[in-house]
């Protein structure tokens, strides 16, 4: 119904009650943020601090209209309208009839069954009312009183999905490192289907396991369990994926099919010790990421998601925190396929959702995201935005029962054996690492104006790497939130000192700390700063991969001569270069690396 992303949009009719272009019907691209299409007014979430107690956010309401047709062949099917993200309160009508209750919460996928409201074979009218500010105070507190831009509109895709009346509404997969596969299969409208079959295929599309169970009329949930032998495991270094095909069968014939990608892996928190994936202790080389692009705000596309994952991995990082809300689906799919550990976060910047609203949003978030192997933690809010009543909600929809953490900023708030305290200095970090909890700061240092992205990181990283309870952490933050202001000659606004806090610029320009981080987080650690006069080709090397032997890496070398300090030129000249044989050095092992090369290395 809408476009698929920020690069592929469709025009709908639009009216807004305040700000630019208020009071008249126009056209708007969907998905988009309406400010970026020239409507309404801008606010930054911290404006209430900047401008004092009498400040009020622009409380705009937008009305969308769109005509669409539904084929006659969909008669008798179950038809949902799906919204992947809409800011914020969203009221939906189909042909003048309310779809369901107003949805509250900007960053979550929701859907309504509209089968009984459609006219098949003819034009239908969709009307959507979107309020930038929520009627629920806790939603505004959790999502809008925040250190980021406050925008409005339908910013992720809207579409129809049709399925037989008897279908699978969702699945939740738990696939362990020992090859055990379990899945909760949520069923809808079951009246005549006999059984459900699950088939597992590897990356080469080879069937590696299958099983089936009987189902009865009225069943809404069935669990299936079986095992495969010697699965290839998922980690950030080895992102091996499988595909599970779920089939409803009626008299041995398929009546409905759905598929999910997943990975075999086991996550454990060993209290007082560390975080383990597949029995191996891991440490996070992570960063916080907003969903962002200067021209389009939080309406993005797969190319931006791919670029961001590639840049994060280029910095030798292995983890990302989705600050401070769940991202669009394509980002998680790319983290699955390229390999990043993900903290998927419920919004709650420094204030929390109410329990009533929060329970609905946890369900939507976890139901959508539960099968991504890249997600290893659920983060229940940020810096005080933790509703403790929601901690037990995640496991209701996540069969794998991932750990829940609290990304907090005050001492003595550890949860599930993990202390995530933000912005400790070097000495207080030492003290925490001597305590009883695992320490994994979900924010540390700070890249404002690129000032703290790489500064002191080497010292912090050595503390975590060499400490039993150090689990690494997540730098603040990935990209500057510079916004192209359509009310100000399309100039980029960073809201004074609030938004220029990225390791890369708004359009992902690499800044100085990008290169420092890449070197500090290198999984091949070489402390040798200069070659000794009696250099014989032996270099001390530490393998800081968790799962990869250095014999599986390729090594190249260059002998360079730098320009003199007062030279009119910068840089260096390459005198010699070549390839070196890889060394058999196990993960976390230290060894001497014998520098053997087909080229003769000469000192100059």
Coordinates of C-alpha atoms in Angstrom, one line a residue:
X1 CA 0.0 0.0 0.0
X2 CA 2.8 2.3 0.9
X3 CA 6.3 2.2 -0.5
X4 CA 8.8 -0.3 0.8
X5 CA 11.3 2.1 2.3
X6 CA 12.7 5.7 2.2
X7 CA 13.9 5.3 -1.4
X8 CA 10.7 3.6 -2.7
X9 CA 7.7 5.6 -1.6
X10 CA 4.1 6.1 -2.7
X11 CA 2.0 9.3 -2.5
X12 CA -1.0 9.5 -0.2
X13 CA -3.4 12.3 0.5
X14 CA -2.4 14.3 3.7
X15 CA -3.7 17.0 6.0
X16 CA -2.0 18.4 9.1
X17 CA -3.5 20.6 11.8
X18 CA -0.4 22.7 12.7
X19 CA 2.9 24.1 11.5
X20 CA 3.8 24.3 7.8
X21 CA 1.1 23.6 5.2
X22 CA -1.5 23.3 7.9
X23 CA -5.2 23.2 7.1
X24 CA -5.2 22.1 3.5
X25 CA -5.0 18.7 1.8
X26 CA -1.7 17.9 0.0
X27 CA 0.3 14.9 -1.1
X28 CA 2.8 13.1 1.1
X29 CA 5.3 10.3 0.5
X30 CA 4.8 7.2 2.6
X31 CA 6.8 6.0 4.4
X32 CA 8.4 9.2 5.6
X33 CA 8.6 11.7 8.5
X34 CA 6.2 14.5 7.7
X35 CA 8.7 17.2 8.8
X36 CA 11.1 16.0 6.1
X37 CA 8.3 16.4 3.5
X38 CA 7.7 20.0 4.5
X39 CA 4.9 19.7 7.0
X40 CA 4.6 20.6 10.6
X41 CA 7.3 21.8 12.9
X42 CA 10.5 20.5 14.5
X43 CA 11.3 19.6 18.1
X44 CA 14.3 18.0 19.7
X45 CA 13.4 15.8 22.7
X46 CA 15.5 17.8 25.1
X47 CA 13.8 21.1 24.2
X48 CA 11.8 20.9 27.4
X49 CA 15.2 21.2 29.2
X50 CA 16.5 23.9 26.9
X51 CA 13.5 26.2 27.0
X52 CA 12.3 25.6 30.6
X53 CA 9.1 24.5 32.3
X54 CA 6.7 26.6 30.1
X55 CA 7.8 24.8 27.0
X56 CA 5.3 22.7 25.0
X57 CA 6.1 20.3 22.2
X58 CA 4.4 20.8 18.8
X59 CA 1.4 18.5 19.2
X60 CA 0.5 18.0 15.6
X61 CA -2.1 15.6 14.1
X62 CA -1.9 14.3 10.6
X63 CA -4.6 12.7 8.5
X64 CA -3.8 10.3 5.8
X65 CA -6.1 9.0 3.0
X66 CA -5.4 6.3 0.5
X67 CA -7.4 4.2 -2.0
X68 CA -6.6 0.6 -2.6
X69 CA -8.1 -2.4 -4.2
X70 CA -8.3 -6.0 -3.0
X71 CA -8.6 -8.9 -5.5
X72 CA -11.7 -11.1 -5.5
X73 CA -9.4 -14.1 -4.9
X74 CA -8.9 -12.9 -1.4
X75 CA -12.5 -13.5 -0.4
X76 CA -12.6 -16.0 2.4
X77 CA -9.1 -15.3 3.5
X78 CA -7.8 -13.7 6.7
X79 CA -6.5 -10.2 5.7
X80 CA -4.4 -8.0 8.0
X81 CA -3.2 -4.5 7.6
X82 CA 0.3 -4.1 8.9
X83 CA 2.1 -1.0 10.1
X84 CA 5.8 -1.5 10.8
X85 CA 6.1 1.9 12.5
X86 CA 4.0 5.1 13.0
X87 CA 4.8 8.1 15.2
X88 CA 2.9 8.0 17.5
X89 CA -0.8 7.4 18.4
X90 CA -2.4 5.8 15.3
X91 CA -6.1 5.4 14.5
X92 CA -7.0 3.3 11.5
X93 CA -10.3 3.2 9.5
X94 CA -11.2 1.0 6.6
X95 CA -14.2 2.2 4.5
X96 CA -15.2 4.4 7.4
X97 CA -15.1 1.6 10.0
X98 CA -12.5 1.6 12.9
X99 CA -10.0 -1.2 12.5
X100 CA -9.5 -1.6 16.2
X101 CA -8.3 0.4 19.2
X102 CA -5.8 3.2 18.7
X103 CA -2.2 2.0 18.7
X104 CA 0.2 3.8 21.1
X105 CA 4.0 3.5 20.7
X106 CA 6.0 4.7 17.8
X107 CA 8.6 2.0 17.1
X108 CA 6.6 -1.2 17.0
X109 CA 5.0 -3.3 14.3
X110 CA 1.2 -3.7 14.8
X111 CA -1.5 -5.2 12.7
X112 CA -5.3 -5.4 12.5
X113 CA -7.5 -8.1 11.0
X114 CA -9.7 -6.1 8.5
X115 CA -11.3 -9.1 6.6
X116 CA -14.8 -8.0 7.5
X117 CA -14.3 -4.4 6.5
X118 CA -13.1 -4.9 2.9
X119 CA -14.9 -4.7 -0.4
X120 CA -13.4 -7.3 -2.6
X121 CA -12.8 -6.5 -6.3
X122 CA -13.5 -2.8 -5.7
X123 CA -11.8 0.3 -4.4
X124 CA -11.4 0.6 -0.6
X125 CA -10.6 3.7 1.5
X126 CA -7.9 3.7 4.2
X127 CA -8.0 6.7 6.6
X128 CA -5.2 7.0 9.2
X129 CA -5.0 9.6 12.0
X130 CA -1.5 10.0 13.5
X131 CA -0.8 12.1 16.5
X132 CA 2.8 13.1 17.0
X133 CA 2.3 13.3 20.8
X134 CA 0.6 10.5 22.6
X135 CA -2.6 10.7 24.7
X136 CA -0.8 8.4 27.1
X137 CA 1.6 10.3 29.3
X138 CA 3.9 7.3 29.8
X139 CA 4.4 6.9 26.1
X140 CA 5.5 10.5 25.8
X141 CA 7.7 10.1 28.8
X142 CA 9.4 7.0 27.4
X143 CA 9.7 8.0 23.7
X144 CA 9.5 11.8 23.4
X145 CA 11.3 13.3 26.4
X146 CA 14.6 12.0 25.0
X147 CA 17.9 13.0 23.7
X148 CA 16.9 12.7 20.0
X149 CA 14.8 14.4 17.4
X150 CA 11.0 14.2 17.9
X151 CA 9.4 13.5 14.6
X152 CA 5.9 12.5 13.3
X153 CA 4.3 10.4 10.6
X154 CA 4.1 6.9 9.2
X155 CA 7.8 6.2 8.8
X156 CA 7.9 2.5 8.1
X157 CA 6.0 0.5 5.4
X158 CA 2.2 -0.2 5.5
X159 CA 0.9 -3.3 3.6
X160 CA -1.7 -6.0 3.5
X161 CA -1.0 -9.6 4.2
X162 CA -3.5 -12.3 3.2
X163 CA -3.6 -15.9 4.4
X164 CA -6.1 -18.8 4.6
X165 CA -8.5 -18.7 7.5
X166 CA -6.4 -21.6 9.0
X167 CA -2.9 -20.2 9.3
X168 CA 0.2 -19.8 11.5
X169 CA 0.2 -16.3 13.0
X170 CA 3.7 -16.4 14.4
X171 CA 6.5 -18.7 15.6
X172 CA 9.1 -18.5 18.3
X173 CA 12.3 -20.6 17.8
X174 CA 14.8 -21.9 20.3
X175 CA 17.7 -23.6 18.6
X176 CA 20.6 -24.6 20.9
X177 CA 24.2 -25.3 20.1
X178 CA 23.7 -29.0 20.7
X179 CA 21.4 -29.2 17.7
X180 CA 18.1 -29.2 19.7
X181 CA 15.3 -27.3 17.8
X182 CA 12.2 -26.2 19.6
X183 CA 9.4 -23.9 18.3
X184 CA 6.2 -22.5 19.7
X185 CA 3.8 -22.4 16.7
X186 CA 0.9 -20.0 17.2
X187 CA -2.2 -21.2 15.2
X188 CA -5.2 -19.3 14.0
X189 CA -8.7 -20.5 12.9
X190 CA -7.9 -24.2 13.1
X191 CA -10.9 -26.3 12.1
X192 CA -9.9 -29.0 9.6
X193 CA -6.1 -29.0 9.4
X194 CA -4.6 -32.4 10.5
X195 CA -0.9 -31.6 11.4
X196 CA 1.9 -29.2 11.1
X197 CA 5.3 -30.1 9.6
X198 CA 8.6 -28.4 10.2
X199 CA 11.6 -28.8 7.9
X200 CA 15.1 -27.4 8.5
X201 CA 17.3 -26.5 5.5
X202 CA 21.0 -25.4 5.7
X203 CA 22.6 -22.6 3.7
X204 CA 22.9 -24.9 0.7
X205 CA 19.2 -25.6 0.8
X206 CA 19.8 -29.2 1.9
X207 CA 17.2 -30.7 4.2
X208 CA 18.9 -31.6 7.5
X209 CA 16.0 -32.3 9.8
X210 CA 12.2 -32.6 9.9
X211 CA 9.3 -33.5 12.2
X212 CA 5.6 -33.1 12.4
X213 CA 2.9 -33.1 15.1
X214 CA -0.9 -33.6 15.0
X215 CA -3.2 -30.7 15.7
X216 CA -6.9 -30.6 16.7
X217 CA -9.8 -28.2 16.0
X218 CA -9.4 -25.1 18.0
X219 CA -5.7 -25.5 18.8
X220 CA -4.0 -22.1 19.2
X221 CA -0.5 -23.2 20.3
X222 CA 1.6 -26.2 19.6
X223 CA 5.2 -26.9 20.5
X224 CA 7.5 -29.1 18.4
X225 CA 10.9 -30.4 19.3
X226 CA 13.6 -32.5 17.5
X227 CA 17.3 -32.4 16.9
X228 CA 19.8 -32.2 14.1
X229 CA 23.4 -33.6 14.2
X230 CA 26.4 -31.3 14.2
X231 CA 24.9 -28.0 13.3
X232 CA 27.1 -25.2 12.1
X233 CA 26.8 -22.7 15.0
X234 CA 25.9 -19.0 14.9
X235 CA 28.3 -16.5 16.4
X236 CA 29.3 -12.9 15.3
X237 CA 32.4 -14.5 13.8
X238 CA 30.6 -17.5 12.2
X239 CA 27.1 -16.3 11.3
X240 CA 25.7 -19.6 10.1
X241 CA 22.0 -19.5 9.3
X242 CA 19.4 -22.2 8.7
X243 CA 15.8 -22.0 7.4
X244 CA 12.8 -23.5 9.0
X245 CA 9.8 -24.1 6.9
X246 CA 6.5 -24.5 8.7
X247 CA 3.6 -26.3 6.8
X248 CA 0.0 -26.8 7.7
X249 CA -1.3 -30.0 6.2
X250 CA -4.8 -31.1 5.4
X251 CA -5.1 -34.7 4.2
X252 CA -1.4 -34.7 3.4
X253 CA -1.7 -31.6 1.2
X254 CA -0.1 -28.2 2.2
X255 CA -2.7 -25.6 3.0
X256 CA -0.4 -22.9 4.4
X257 CA 3.4 -22.4 4.6
X258 CA 5.7 -19.8 6.3
X259 CA 9.5 -19.7 6.7
X260 CA 11.9 -18.3 9.3
X261 CA 15.7 -17.9 9.2
X262 CA 17.4 -18.8 12.5
X263 CA 20.8 -19.9 13.9
X264 CA 21.8 -22.6 16.4
X265 CA 23.5 -21.0 19.4
X266 CA 23.3 -21.0 23.2
X267 CA 23.5 -17.9 25.4
X268 CA 24.5 -18.1 29.1
X269 CA 25.2 -15.7 31.8
X270 CA 27.5 -17.3 34.4
X271 CA 27.1 -15.0 37.4
X272 CA 30.4 -13.6 38.7
X273 CA 32.1 -14.9 35.6
X274 CA 30.9 -13.7 32.2
X275 CA 28.7 -13.9 29.1
X276 CA 29.0 -17.1 27.1
X277 CA 27.9 -18.0 23.6
X278 CA 28.2 -21.7 22.7
X279 CA 30.2 -22.3 25.8
X280 CA 32.8 -19.6 25.0
X281 CA 33.2 -16.4 27.0
X282 CA 32.8 -13.4 24.9
X283 CA 33.5 -9.7 25.3
X284 CA 31.5 -6.9 23.6
X285 CA 33.2 -4.5 21.3
X286 CA 30.0 -2.6 20.8
X287 CA 28.5 0.7 19.8
X288 CA 25.1 2.4 20.2
X289 CA 23.1 3.1 17.0
X290 CA 20.2 5.3 16.2
X291 CA 18.1 4.5 13.1
X292 CA 18.9 7.7 11.2
X293 CA 19.5 9.4 7.9
X294 CA 19.8 13.2 7.6
X295 CA 17.3 13.7 4.8
X296 CA 14.7 11.2 5.9
X297 CA 15.0 10.9 9.7
X298 CA 14.1 7.4 11.0
X299 CA 12.7 6.4 7.6
X300 CA 15.6 4.5 6.2
X301 CA 16.3 1.6 3.8
X302 CA 18.3 -1.6 3.4
X303 CA 21.2 0.1 1.9
X304 CA 21.7 2.3 4.9
X305 CA 21.3 -0.7 7.3
X306 CA 23.9 -2.6 5.3
X307 CA 26.3 0.3 5.2
X308 CA 26.0 0.7 9.0
X309 CA 26.7 -2.9 9.8
X310 CA 29.6 -2.9 7.4
X311 CA 31.1 0.2 9.0
X312 CA 30.6 -1.2 12.5
X313 CA 32.4 -4.4 11.5
X314 CA 35.1 -2.4 9.7
X315 CA 35.9 -0.9 13.2
X316 CA 36.5 -4.5 14.3
X317 CA 33.4 -4.4 16.5
X318 CA 31.2 -7.4 17.2
X319 CA 28.2 -5.9 18.8
X320 CA 25.5 -3.1 18.5
X321 CA 22.9 -1.8 20.9
X322 CA 19.7 -0.6 19.3
X323 CA 19.4 2.6 21.2
X324 CA 16.7 3.4 22.2
X325 CA 14.0 1.4 20.4
X326 CA 13.7 -1.6 18.2
X327 CA 15.1 -1.0 14.6
X328 CA 13.5 -1.8 11.3
X329 CA 13.5 -5.4 10.3
X330 CA 16.2 -5.3 7.6
X331 CA 18.8 -4.1 10.1
X332 CA 18.3 -7.3 12.2
X333 CA 18.4 -9.5 9.1
X334 CA 21.8 -8.0 8.1
X335 CA 23.1 -8.5 11.7
X336 CA 22.0 -12.1 11.4
X337 CA 23.8 -12.7 8.1
X338 CA 27.0 -10.7 8.6
X339 CA 27.4 -11.3 12.3
X340 CA 26.8 -8.8 15.1
X341 CA 25.6 -9.4 18.7
X342 CA 22.5 -7.2 19.2
X343 CA 20.9 -5.7 22.2
X344 CA 17.3 -5.1 21.2
X345 CA 15.8 -2.4 23.4
X346 CA 12.4 -1.4 24.5
X347 CA 12.0 2.4 24.4
X348 CA 12.2 4.3 27.7
X349 CA 15.0 6.9 27.4
X350 CA 15.0 7.9 31.1
X351 CA 11.3 7.4 31.9
X352 CA 9.3 4.2 31.6
X353 CA 6.1 3.0 29.9
X354 CA 3.1 2.2 32.1
X355 CA 2.6 -1.5 32.7
X356 CA -0.6 -1.5 30.7
X357 CA 1.0 0.0 27.6
X358 CA 4.4 -1.6 28.1
X359 CA 3.0 -5.1 28.1
X360 CA 1.5 -4.6 24.7
X361 CA 4.7 -3.2 23.3
X362 CA 6.9 -5.9 24.7
X363 CA 4.6 -8.4 23.0
X364 CA 4.9 -6.6 19.7
X365 CA 8.6 -6.2 19.9
X366 CA 9.4 -9.8 20.9
X367 CA 6.9 -11.4 18.6
X368 CA 8.5 -9.6 15.7
X369 CA 12.1 -10.2 16.7
X370 CA 12.3 -13.4 18.6
X371 CA 13.8 -15.6 15.8
X372 CA 16.8 -13.4 15.1
X373 CA 20.0 -15.2 16.3
X374 CA 21.9 -11.9 16.4
X375 CA 19.8 -10.7 19.3
X376 CA 21.3 -12.1 22.5
X377 CA 19.8 -9.7 25.1
X378 CA 16.5 -7.8 25.5
X379 CA 17.2 -4.4 27.0
X380 CA 14.2 -3.2 29.2
X381 CA 14.6 0.5 28.8
X382 CA 17.4 3.0 29.4
X383 CA 18.8 5.0 32.3
X384 CA 15.8 4.8 34.6
X385 CA 13.3 3.9 32.0
X386 CA 12.9 0.4 33.4
X387 CA 9.4 -0.8 34.4
X388 CA 10.3 -3.8 36.5
X389 CA 6.8 -5.2 36.0
X390 CA 7.8 -5.9 32.4
X391 CA 10.9 -7.9 33.1
X392 CA 9.0 -11.2 33.1
X393 CA 7.0 -10.3 30.0
X394 CA 9.8 -11.0 27.5
X395 CA 9.9 -14.8 28.2
X396 CA 6.2 -15.1 27.4
X397 CA 6.9 -14.6 23.7
X398 CA 10.6 -15.7 23.5
X399 CA 10.9 -19.5 23.8
X400 CA 14.6 -19.2 24.0
X401 CA 14.2 -17.0 27.1
X402 CA 17.1 -14.6 26.3
X403 CA 18.5 -12.7 29.3
X404 CA 16.9 -9.3 30.1
X405 CA 19.2 -6.4 31.0
X406 CA 18.7 -2.9 32.4
X407 CA 20.8 -0.3 30.6
X408 CA 21.2 1.9 33.7
X409 CA 23.2 4.9 34.7
X410 CA 23.3 4.7 38.5
X411 CA 25.4 2.4 40.8
X412 CA 23.8 -0.6 42.4
X413 CA 21.3 -1.3 39.6
X414 CA 22.7 -4.5 38.3
X415 CA 20.2 -7.0 36.9
X416 CA 20.5 -10.6 36.0
X417 CA 24.1 -10.5 37.3
X418 CA 25.2 -7.8 34.8
X419 CA 26.1 -4.3 35.8
X420 CA 25.6 -1.9 32.8
X421 CA 26.4 1.4 34.6
X422 CA 27.1 4.2 32.2
X423 CA 30.1 6.7 31.9
X424 CA 32.3 5.4 34.6
X425 CA 35.9 6.7 34.7
X426 CA 38.9 4.4 34.5
X427 CA 39.3 4.0 38.2
X428 CA 35.7 3.5 39.0
X429 CA 35.6 0.9 36.2
X430 CA 38.5 -0.9 38.0
X431 CA 36.5 -0.9 41.2
X432 CA 33.3 -2.3 39.5
X433 CA 35.4 -5.1 37.9
X434 CA 36.6 -6.1 41.3
X435 CA 32.9 -6.5 42.5
X436 CA 30.5 -9.4 42.4
X437 CA 28.8 -8.6 39.0
X438 CA 29.8 -8.9 35.4
X439 CA 30.4 -5.4 34.1
X440 CA 29.1 -4.5 30.6
X441 CA 28.6 -0.7 30.3
X442 CA 25.8 -0.2 27.7
X443 CA 27.2 3.4 27.2
X444 CA 30.8 4.5 27.9
X445 CA 33.1 7.3 26.8
X446 CA 31.3 9.7 24.5
X447 CA 32.0 10.8 20.9
X448 CA 30.6 14.3 21.1
X449 CA 32.3 16.3 18.4
X450 CA 34.4 13.1 17.9
X451 CA 36.1 13.9 21.2
X452 CA 35.7 10.7 23.1
X453 CA 35.1 8.0 20.6
X454 CA 38.7 6.6 20.7
X455 CA 40.2 8.6 23.5
X456 CA 41.2 6.4 26.4
X457 CA 39.5 3.4 24.7
X458 CA 42.7 1.4 24.7
X459 CA 43.0 1.6 28.5
X460 CA 39.3 0.7 29.0
X461 CA 39.5 -2.2 26.6
X462 CA 42.6 -3.7 28.3
X463 CA 40.8 -3.5 31.6
X464 CA 37.8 -5.5 30.2
X465 CA 39.9 -7.9 28.2
X466 CA 42.1 -8.9 31.1
X467 CA 39.4 -8.9 33.8
X468 CA 37.5 -12.0 34.6
X469 CA 34.2 -10.1 35.0
X470 CA 34.9 -7.6 32.2
X471 CA 32.4 -8.1 29.3
X472 CA 33.3 -5.2 27.2
X473 CA 30.8 -2.5 26.4
X474 CA 29.1 -0.1 24.0
X475 CA 30.5 3.3 23.0
X476 CA 28.2 6.3 22.6
X477 CA 27.5 6.6 19.7
X478 CA 27.7 5.5 16.0
X479 CA 26.5 8.4 13.9
X480 CA 25.8 12.1 14.4
X481 CA 22.1 12.8 14.3
X482 CA 22.4 15.8 12.0
X483 CA 19.0 16.5 10.5
X484 CA 18.4 18.3 7.1
X485 CA 16.0 21.0 8.1
X486 CA 13.4 21.6 5.4
X487 CA 12.4 24.8 7.1
X488 CA 15.9 26.2 7.0
X489 CA 17.2 25.9 3.4
X490 CA 18.0 22.2 3.9
X491 CA 20.9 22.9 6.2
X492 CA 21.9 20.2 8.7
X493 CA 21.0 21.0 12.3
X494 CA 22.7 19.2 15.2
X495 CA 20.7 21.0 17.9
X496 CA 23.7 22.7 19.5
X497 CA 25.8 20.1 21.4
X498 CA 23.0 17.5 21.6
X499 CA 23.3 15.5 18.4
X500 CA 27.0 15.6 17.1
X501 CA 27.9 12.6 19.2
X502 CA 28.9 10.0 16.5
X503 CA 32.1 8.2 15.6
X504 CA 30.9 8.9 12.0
X505 CA 29.2 11.9 10.6
X506 CA 25.5 12.2 9.6
X507 CA 26.2 10.7 6.2
X508 CA 28.6 8.2 7.7
X509 CA 31.8 10.3 7.1
X510 CA 34.6 8.6 8.9
X511 CA 36.1 10.8 11.6
X512 CA 39.4 10.4 13.5
X513 CA 38.1 8.1 16.2
X514 CA 36.8 5.6 13.6
X515 CA 40.4 4.7 12.8
X516 CA 41.6 4.7 16.4
X517 CA 38.8 2.3 17.3
X518 CA 39.6 0.0 14.4
X519 CA 43.2 -0.4 15.6
X520 CA 42.4 -0.7 19.3
X521 CA 39.7 -3.4 18.7
X522 CA 41.9 -5.3 16.2
X523 CA 41.5 -9.1 16.9
X524 CA 45.2 -9.5 16.0
X525 CA 47.0 -7.7 18.8
X526 CA 50.7 -6.9 18.2
X527 CA 52.4 -4.9 20.9
X528 CA 55.6 -4.5 19.0
X529 CA 55.8 -0.8 18.1
X530 CA 59.2 -0.7 16.4
X531 CA 61.4 -3.4 14.9
X532 CA 64.5 -4.1 16.9
X533 CA 67.9 -3.8 15.3
X534 CA 68.3 -7.6 15.6
X535 CA 64.8 -8.4 14.1
X536 CA 64.8 -12.0 12.9
X537 CA 61.2 -12.2 11.6
X538 CA 59.6 -13.2 15.0
X539 CA 56.7 -11.1 16.3
X540 CA 54.7 -11.6 19.5
X541 CA 51.0 -12.0 18.6
X542 CA 47.8 -12.3 20.7
X543 CA 44.7 -13.7 19.0
X544 CA 41.7 -11.8 20.4
X545 CA 39.1 -13.5 18.4
X546 CA 36.7 -15.7 20.4
X547 CA 36.1 -18.4 17.8
X548 CA 38.6 -17.9 15.0
X549 CA 42.1 -19.5 14.6
X550 CA 44.6 -17.1 13.0
X551 CA 45.5 -19.8 10.5
X552 CA 42.1 -19.0 8.9
X553 CA 43.2 -15.4 8.4
X554 CA 45.3 -13.8 5.6
X555 CA 48.3 -11.7 6.4
X556 CA 50.0 -9.0 4.3
X557 CA 52.9 -6.8 5.2
X558 CA 54.3 -3.5 4.0
X559 CA 57.6 -1.8 4.7
X560 CA 57.0 1.9 4.7
X561 CA 59.1 5.0 5.1
X562 CA 57.3 8.0 6.6
X563 CA 58.0 11.6 5.4
X564 CA 60.3 13.6 7.6
X565 CA 58.6 15.9 10.2
X566 CA 59.2 19.1 8.2
X567 CA 58.6 17.7 4.8
X568 CA 56.2 19.5 2.4
X569 CA 54.5 16.2 1.8
X570 CA 52.5 14.0 4.2
X571 CA 52.1 10.2 4.3
X572 CA 54.6 7.6 3.5
X573 CA 56.3 5.6 0.7
X574 CA 55.9 1.8 0.4
X575 CA 59.3 0.3 0.0
X576 CA 58.4 -3.4 0.0
X577 CA 55.3 -5.5 0.4
X578 CA 54.2 -9.1 0.4
X579 CA 52.1 -11.9 1.9
X580 CA 53.0 -13.8 5.1
X581 CA 52.1 -17.4 6.0
X582 CA 49.3 -17.6 8.5
X583 CA 50.1 -18.7 12.0
X584 CA 48.3 -21.5 13.9
X585 CA 47.2 -19.5 17.0
X586 CA 44.1 -20.5 18.8
X587 CA 41.5 -17.9 20.0
X588 CA 42.7 -15.9 23.1
X589 CA 46.2 -17.6 22.7
X590 CA 49.5 -15.6 22.8
X591 CA 52.4 -16.9 20.6
X592 CA 55.4 -15.9 18.6
X593 CA 54.6 -15.4 15.0
X594 CA 57.3 -16.6 12.6
X595 CA 57.3 -14.0 9.9
X596 CA 57.9 -16.2 6.8
X597 CA 57.5 -14.6 3.5
X598 CA 58.3 -15.3 -0.2
X599 CA 59.7 -11.8 -0.3
X600 CA 63.0 -11.0 1.5
X601 CA 62.5 -8.3 4.1
X602 CA 65.3 -5.8 4.1
X603 CA 65.8 -3.1 6.8
X604 CA 66.2 0.3 5.3

